[in-house]
GROMACS .gro file of C-alpha atoms in nm:
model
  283
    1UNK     CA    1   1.165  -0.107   0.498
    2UNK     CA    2   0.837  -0.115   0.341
    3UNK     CA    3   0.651   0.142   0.184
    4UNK     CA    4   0.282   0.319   0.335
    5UNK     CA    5   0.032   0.106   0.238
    6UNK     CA    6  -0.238   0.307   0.307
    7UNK     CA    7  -0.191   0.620   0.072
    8UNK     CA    8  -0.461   0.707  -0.119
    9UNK     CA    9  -0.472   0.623  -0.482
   10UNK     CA   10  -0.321   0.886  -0.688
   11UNK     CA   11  -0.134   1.025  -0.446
   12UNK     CA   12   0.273   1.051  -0.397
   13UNK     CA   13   0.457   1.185  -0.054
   14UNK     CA   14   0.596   1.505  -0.289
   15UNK     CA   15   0.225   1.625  -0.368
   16UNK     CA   16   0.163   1.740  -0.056
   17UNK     CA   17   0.297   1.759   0.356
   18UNK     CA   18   0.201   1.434   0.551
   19UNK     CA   19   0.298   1.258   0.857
   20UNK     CA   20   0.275   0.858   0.956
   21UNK     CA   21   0.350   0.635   1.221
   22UNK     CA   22   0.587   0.394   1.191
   23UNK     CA   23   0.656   0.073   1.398
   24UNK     CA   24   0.681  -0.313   1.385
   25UNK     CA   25   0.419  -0.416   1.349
   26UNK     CA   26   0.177  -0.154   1.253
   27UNK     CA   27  -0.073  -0.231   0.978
   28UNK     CA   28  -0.326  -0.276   1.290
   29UNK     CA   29  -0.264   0.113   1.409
   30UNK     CA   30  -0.568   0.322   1.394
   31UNK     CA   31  -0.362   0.660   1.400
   32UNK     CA   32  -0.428   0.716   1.002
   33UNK     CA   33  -0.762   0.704   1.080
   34UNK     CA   34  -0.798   0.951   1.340
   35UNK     CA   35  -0.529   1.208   1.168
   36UNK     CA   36  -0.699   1.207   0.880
   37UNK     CA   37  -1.010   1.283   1.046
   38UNK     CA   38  -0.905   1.581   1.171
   39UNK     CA   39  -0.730   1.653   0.912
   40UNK     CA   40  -1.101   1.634   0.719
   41UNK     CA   41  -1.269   1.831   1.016
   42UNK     CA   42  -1.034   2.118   0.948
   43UNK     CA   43  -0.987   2.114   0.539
   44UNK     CA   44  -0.635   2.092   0.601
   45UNK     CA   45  -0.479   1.960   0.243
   46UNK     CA   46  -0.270   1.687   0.411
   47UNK     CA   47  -0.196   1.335   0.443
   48UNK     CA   48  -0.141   1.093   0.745
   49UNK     CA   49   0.013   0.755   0.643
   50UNK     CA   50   0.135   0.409   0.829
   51UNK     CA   51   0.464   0.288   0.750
   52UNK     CA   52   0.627  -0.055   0.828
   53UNK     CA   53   0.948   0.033   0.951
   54UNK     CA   54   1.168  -0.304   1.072
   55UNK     CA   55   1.433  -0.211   1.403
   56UNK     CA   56   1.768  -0.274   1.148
   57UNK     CA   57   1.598  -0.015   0.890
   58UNK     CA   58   1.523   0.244   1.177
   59UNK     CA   59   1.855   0.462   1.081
   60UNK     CA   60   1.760   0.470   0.656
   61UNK     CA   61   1.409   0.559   0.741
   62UNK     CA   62   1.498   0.891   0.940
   63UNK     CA   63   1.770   0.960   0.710
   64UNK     CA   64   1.536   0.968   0.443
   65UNK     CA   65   1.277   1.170   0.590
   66UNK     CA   66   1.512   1.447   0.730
   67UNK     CA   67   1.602   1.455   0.313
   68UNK     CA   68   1.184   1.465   0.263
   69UNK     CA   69   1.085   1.876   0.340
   70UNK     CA   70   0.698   1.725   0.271
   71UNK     CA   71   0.734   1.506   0.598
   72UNK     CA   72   0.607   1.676   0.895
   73UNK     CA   73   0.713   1.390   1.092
   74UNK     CA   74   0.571   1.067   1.293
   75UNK     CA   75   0.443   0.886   1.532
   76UNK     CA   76   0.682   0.590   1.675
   77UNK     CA   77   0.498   0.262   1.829
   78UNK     CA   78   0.589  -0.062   1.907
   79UNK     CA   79   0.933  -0.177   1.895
   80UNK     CA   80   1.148   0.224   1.819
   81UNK     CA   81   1.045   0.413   2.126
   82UNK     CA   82   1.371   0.376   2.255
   83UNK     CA   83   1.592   0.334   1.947
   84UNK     CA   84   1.429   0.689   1.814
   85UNK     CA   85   1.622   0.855   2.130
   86UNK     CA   86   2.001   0.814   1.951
   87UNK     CA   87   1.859   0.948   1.579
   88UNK     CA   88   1.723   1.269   1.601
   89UNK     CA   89   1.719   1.586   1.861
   90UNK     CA   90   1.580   1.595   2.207
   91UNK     CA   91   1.605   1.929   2.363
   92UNK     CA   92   1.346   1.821   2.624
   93UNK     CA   93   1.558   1.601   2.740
   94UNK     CA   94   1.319   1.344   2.687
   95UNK     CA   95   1.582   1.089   2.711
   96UNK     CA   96   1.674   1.211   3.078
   97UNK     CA   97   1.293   1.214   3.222
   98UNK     CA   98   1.042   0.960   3.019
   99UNK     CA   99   1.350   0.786   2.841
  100UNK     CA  100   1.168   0.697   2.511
  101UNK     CA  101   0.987   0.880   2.208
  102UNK     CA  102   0.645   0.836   2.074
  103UNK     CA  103   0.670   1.148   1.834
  104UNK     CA  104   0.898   1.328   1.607
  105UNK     CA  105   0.882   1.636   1.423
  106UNK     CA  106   1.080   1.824   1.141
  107UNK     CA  107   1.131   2.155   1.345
  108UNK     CA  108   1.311   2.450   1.172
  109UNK     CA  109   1.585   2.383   0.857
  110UNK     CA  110   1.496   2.063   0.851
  111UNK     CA  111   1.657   1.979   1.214
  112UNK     CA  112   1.378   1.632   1.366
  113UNK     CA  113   1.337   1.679   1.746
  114UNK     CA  114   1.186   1.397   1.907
  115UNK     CA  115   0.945   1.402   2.239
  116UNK     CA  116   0.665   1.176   2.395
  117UNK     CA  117   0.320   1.276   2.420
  118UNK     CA  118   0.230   0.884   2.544
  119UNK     CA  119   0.259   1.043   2.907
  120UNK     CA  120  -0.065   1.312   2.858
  121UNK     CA  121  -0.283   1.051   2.670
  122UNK     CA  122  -0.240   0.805   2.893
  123UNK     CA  123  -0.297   1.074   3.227
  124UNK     CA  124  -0.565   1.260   3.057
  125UNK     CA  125  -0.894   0.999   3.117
  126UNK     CA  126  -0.766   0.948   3.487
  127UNK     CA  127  -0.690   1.317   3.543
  128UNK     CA  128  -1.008   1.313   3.773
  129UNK     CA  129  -0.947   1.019   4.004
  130UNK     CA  130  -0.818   1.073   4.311
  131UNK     CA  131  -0.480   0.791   4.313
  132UNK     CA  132  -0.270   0.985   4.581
  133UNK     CA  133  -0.143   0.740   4.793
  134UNK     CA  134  -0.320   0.453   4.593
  135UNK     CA  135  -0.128   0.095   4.487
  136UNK     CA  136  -0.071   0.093   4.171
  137UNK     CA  137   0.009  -0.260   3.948
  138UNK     CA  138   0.185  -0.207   3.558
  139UNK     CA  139   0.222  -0.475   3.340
  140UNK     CA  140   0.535  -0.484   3.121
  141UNK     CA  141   0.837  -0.262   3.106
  142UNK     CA  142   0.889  -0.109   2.798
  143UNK     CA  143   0.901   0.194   2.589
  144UNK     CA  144   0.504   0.329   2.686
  145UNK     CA  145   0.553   0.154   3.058
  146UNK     CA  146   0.807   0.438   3.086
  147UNK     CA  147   0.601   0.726   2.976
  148UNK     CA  148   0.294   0.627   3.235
  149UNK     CA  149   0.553   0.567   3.487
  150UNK     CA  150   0.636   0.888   3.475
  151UNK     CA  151   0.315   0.997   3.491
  152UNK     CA  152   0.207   0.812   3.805
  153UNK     CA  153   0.521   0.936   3.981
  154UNK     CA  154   0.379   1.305   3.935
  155UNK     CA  155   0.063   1.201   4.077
  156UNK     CA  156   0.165   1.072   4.401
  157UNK     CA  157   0.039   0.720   4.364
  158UNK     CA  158   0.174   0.480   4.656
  159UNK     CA  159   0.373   0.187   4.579
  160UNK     CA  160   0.396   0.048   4.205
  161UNK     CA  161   0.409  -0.306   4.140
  162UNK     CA  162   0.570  -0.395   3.796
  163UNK     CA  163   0.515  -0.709   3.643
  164UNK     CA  164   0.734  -0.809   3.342
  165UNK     CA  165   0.908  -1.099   3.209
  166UNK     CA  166   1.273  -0.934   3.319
  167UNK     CA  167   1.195  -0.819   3.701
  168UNK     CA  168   1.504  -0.642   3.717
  169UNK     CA  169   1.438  -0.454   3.378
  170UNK     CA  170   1.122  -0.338   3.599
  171UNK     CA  171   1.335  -0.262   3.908
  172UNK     CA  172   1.529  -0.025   3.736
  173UNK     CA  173   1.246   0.157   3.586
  174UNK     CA  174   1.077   0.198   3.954
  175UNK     CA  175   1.468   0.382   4.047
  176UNK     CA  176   1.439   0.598   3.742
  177UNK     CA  177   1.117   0.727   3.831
  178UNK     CA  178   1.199   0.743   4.209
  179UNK     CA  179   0.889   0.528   4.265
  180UNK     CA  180   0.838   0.292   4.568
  181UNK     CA  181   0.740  -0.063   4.482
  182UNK     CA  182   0.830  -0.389   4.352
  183UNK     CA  183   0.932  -0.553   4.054
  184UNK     CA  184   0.791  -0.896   4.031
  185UNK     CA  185   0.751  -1.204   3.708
  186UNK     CA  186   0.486  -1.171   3.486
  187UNK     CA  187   0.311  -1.469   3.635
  188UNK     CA  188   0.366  -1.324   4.005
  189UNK     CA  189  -0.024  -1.297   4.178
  190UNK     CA  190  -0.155  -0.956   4.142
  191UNK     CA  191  -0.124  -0.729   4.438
  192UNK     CA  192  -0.438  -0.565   4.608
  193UNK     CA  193  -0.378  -0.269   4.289
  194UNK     CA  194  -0.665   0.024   4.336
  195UNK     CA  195  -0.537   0.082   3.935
  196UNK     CA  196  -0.438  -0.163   3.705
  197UNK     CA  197  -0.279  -0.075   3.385
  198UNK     CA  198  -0.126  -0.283   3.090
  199UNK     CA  199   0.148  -0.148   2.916
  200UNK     CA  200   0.220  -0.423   2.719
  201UNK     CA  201   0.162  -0.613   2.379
  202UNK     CA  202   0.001  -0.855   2.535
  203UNK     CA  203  -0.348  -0.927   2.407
  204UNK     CA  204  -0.354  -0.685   2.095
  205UNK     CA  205  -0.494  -0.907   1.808
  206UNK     CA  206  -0.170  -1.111   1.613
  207UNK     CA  207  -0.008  -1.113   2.034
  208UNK     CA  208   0.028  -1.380   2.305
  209UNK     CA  209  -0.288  -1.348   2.588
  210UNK     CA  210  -0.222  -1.204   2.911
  211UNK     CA  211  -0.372  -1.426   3.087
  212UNK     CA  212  -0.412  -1.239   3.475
  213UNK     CA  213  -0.598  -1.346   3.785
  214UNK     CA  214  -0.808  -1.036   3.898
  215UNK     CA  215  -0.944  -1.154   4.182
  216UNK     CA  216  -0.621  -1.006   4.453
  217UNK     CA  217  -0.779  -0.627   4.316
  218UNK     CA  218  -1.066  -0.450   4.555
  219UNK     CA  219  -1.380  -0.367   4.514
  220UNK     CA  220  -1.374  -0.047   4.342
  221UNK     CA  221  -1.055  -0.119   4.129
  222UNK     CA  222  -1.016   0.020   3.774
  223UNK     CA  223  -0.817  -0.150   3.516
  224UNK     CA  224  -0.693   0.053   3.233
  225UNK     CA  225  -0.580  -0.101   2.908
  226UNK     CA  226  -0.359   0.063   2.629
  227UNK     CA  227  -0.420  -0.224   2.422
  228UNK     CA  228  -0.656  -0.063   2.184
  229UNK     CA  229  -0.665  -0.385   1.921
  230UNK     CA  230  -0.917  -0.503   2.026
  231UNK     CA  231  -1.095  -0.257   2.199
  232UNK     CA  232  -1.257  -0.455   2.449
  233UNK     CA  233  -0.943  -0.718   2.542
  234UNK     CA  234  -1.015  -1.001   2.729
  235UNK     CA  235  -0.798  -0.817   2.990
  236UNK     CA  236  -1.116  -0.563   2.952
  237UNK     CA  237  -1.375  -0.816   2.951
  238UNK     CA  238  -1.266  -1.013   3.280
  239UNK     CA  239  -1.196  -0.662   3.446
  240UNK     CA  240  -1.587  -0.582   3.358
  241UNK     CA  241  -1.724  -0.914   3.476
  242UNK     CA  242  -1.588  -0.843   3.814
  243UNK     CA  243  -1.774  -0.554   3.809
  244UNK     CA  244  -1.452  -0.291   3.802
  245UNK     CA  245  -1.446  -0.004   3.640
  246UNK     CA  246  -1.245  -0.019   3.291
  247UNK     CA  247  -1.088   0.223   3.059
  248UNK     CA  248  -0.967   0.096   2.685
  249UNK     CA  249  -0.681   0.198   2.495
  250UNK     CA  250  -0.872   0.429   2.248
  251UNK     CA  251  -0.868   0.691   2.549
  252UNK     CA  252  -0.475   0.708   2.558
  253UNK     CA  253  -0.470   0.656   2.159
  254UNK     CA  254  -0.661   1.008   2.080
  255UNK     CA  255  -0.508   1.185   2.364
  256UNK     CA  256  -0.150   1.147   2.261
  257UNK     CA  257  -0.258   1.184   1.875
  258UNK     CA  258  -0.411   1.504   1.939
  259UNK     CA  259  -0.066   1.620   2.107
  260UNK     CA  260   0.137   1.503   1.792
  261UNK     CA  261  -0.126   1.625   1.502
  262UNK     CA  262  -0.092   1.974   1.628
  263UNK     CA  263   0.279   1.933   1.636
  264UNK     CA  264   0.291   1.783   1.281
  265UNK     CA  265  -0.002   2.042   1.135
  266UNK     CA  266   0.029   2.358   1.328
  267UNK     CA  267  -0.348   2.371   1.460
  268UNK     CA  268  -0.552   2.163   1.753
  269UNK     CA  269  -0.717   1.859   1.717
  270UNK     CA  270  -1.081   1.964   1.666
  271UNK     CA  271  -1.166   1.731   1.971
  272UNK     CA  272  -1.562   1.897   1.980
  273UNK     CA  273  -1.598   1.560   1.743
  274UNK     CA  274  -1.447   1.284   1.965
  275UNK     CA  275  -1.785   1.146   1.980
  276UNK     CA  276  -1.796   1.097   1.600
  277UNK     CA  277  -1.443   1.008   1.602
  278UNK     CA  278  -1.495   0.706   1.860
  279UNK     CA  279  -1.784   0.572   1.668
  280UNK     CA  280  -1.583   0.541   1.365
  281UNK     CA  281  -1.266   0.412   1.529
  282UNK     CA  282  -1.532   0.133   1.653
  283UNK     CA  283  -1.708   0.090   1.314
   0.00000   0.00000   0.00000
């Protein structure tokens, strides 16, 4: 388990309370970035960190936080969503409904409680759109697939088509969310999808291409990537050729950040400065 690499000079963990996100990899997350702008915005004297955590360290590095009272908690990306459910708390039952964890916090006495705020970032730039009844096409099946399926099953989309490299791995994510559908291969043509959404690695900068034939999607379609390294994927860039509507990953990104930084630092995201915040996180 590596240490942060992006603490400022001068600086230990003990000197004052911070948070991080962890994950594998995750020197390409933008989440220090936005946390400590807010952090800034408000004059809040704390730190927000990234931390390479491997999957066989997972265990040590929770142990050792719950021992760290200056540790607020963290964000959890890319590959510990799941893992995070069977080391820490979940009286929301997160494991039961969304089945995997984007965020944990150090609650009272030191107890870390885990919960997913991927769900509201992802719903919040679609919250408008009217999708009741609408097809609906997901690419990949893993730990954030599960939070936006379990968004889309609360708003009444019509029938999901998940494409993954393990069909059956998507299959039983359309039964957990009691969502109609089908689970198809990753290389399976595209269905006639009013939204499309990646939920997958695939195309962030370091990853394999996802390499998709848009043309099955109407006129009118909107294809929504979570990807948000790069912020305009080539997912993005085909998507706007074609003339449908897109919506990148930095949407999701601040949505479920804001969630977690009030969690971690007791006050709301001072979103009035998104605007400022998107230009840098583009800089």
């Amino acid at each position: 388990m590596s240490e942060p690499t992006s603490q400022p000079r001068g600086v230990t963990a003990v000197d004052r309370p911070y948070a991080e996100v962890i994950g594998d990899p995750v020197a390409h997350s933008k989440s220090p970035l936005i946390h400590r702008f807010w952090l800034e915005k408000l004059g809040i004297d704390a730190d927000y960190r990234a931390t390479h955590v491997l999957p066989a360290d997972l265990p040590a590095y929770v142990a050792a936080r719950r021992a760290d009272p200056t540790w607020r908690g963290c964000n959890v990306t890319i590959p510990h969503k799941i893992a995070m459910l069977d080391l820490v708390d979940d009286p929301g039952d997160v494991r039961g409904s969304i089945g995997a964890m984007n965020t944990v916090v150090r609650g009272e006495r030191g107890a870390l409680f885990g919960t997913n705020t991927d769900a509201a970032g992802f719903y919040a730039p679609i919250a408008d759109l009217d999708l009741a009844g609408a097809p609906v096409a997901v690419i990949g099946a893993g730990g954030a697939a599960r939070a936006i399926l379990f968004a889309l099953a609360r708003m009444n989309v019509g029938r999901v088509t998940i494409l993954n490299r393990s069909p059956l791995k998507g299959a039983a994510l359309l039964g957990r969310f009691g969502l109609k559908g089908d689970a198809l291969p990753l290389a399976a043509p595209l269905p006639p999808a009013k939204l499309l959404v990646n939920t997958s690695a695939l195309g962030m900068a370091g990853q394999p291409p996802l390499d998709l034939d848009l043309s099955p999607l109407p006129i009118g379609a909107i294809v929504y990537d979570i990807v948000y390294t790069p912020i305009e994927t080539p997912l993005l860039q085909a998507a706007d050729a074609l003339g449908f509507e897109t919506i990148d990953g930095l949407d999701m990104l601040v949505g479920q950040a804001a969630a977690a930084f009030e969690l971690f630092f007791g006050q709301p995201a001072p979103r009035q400065h998104d605007d400022e915040l998107r230009e840098r996180l583009l800089a």
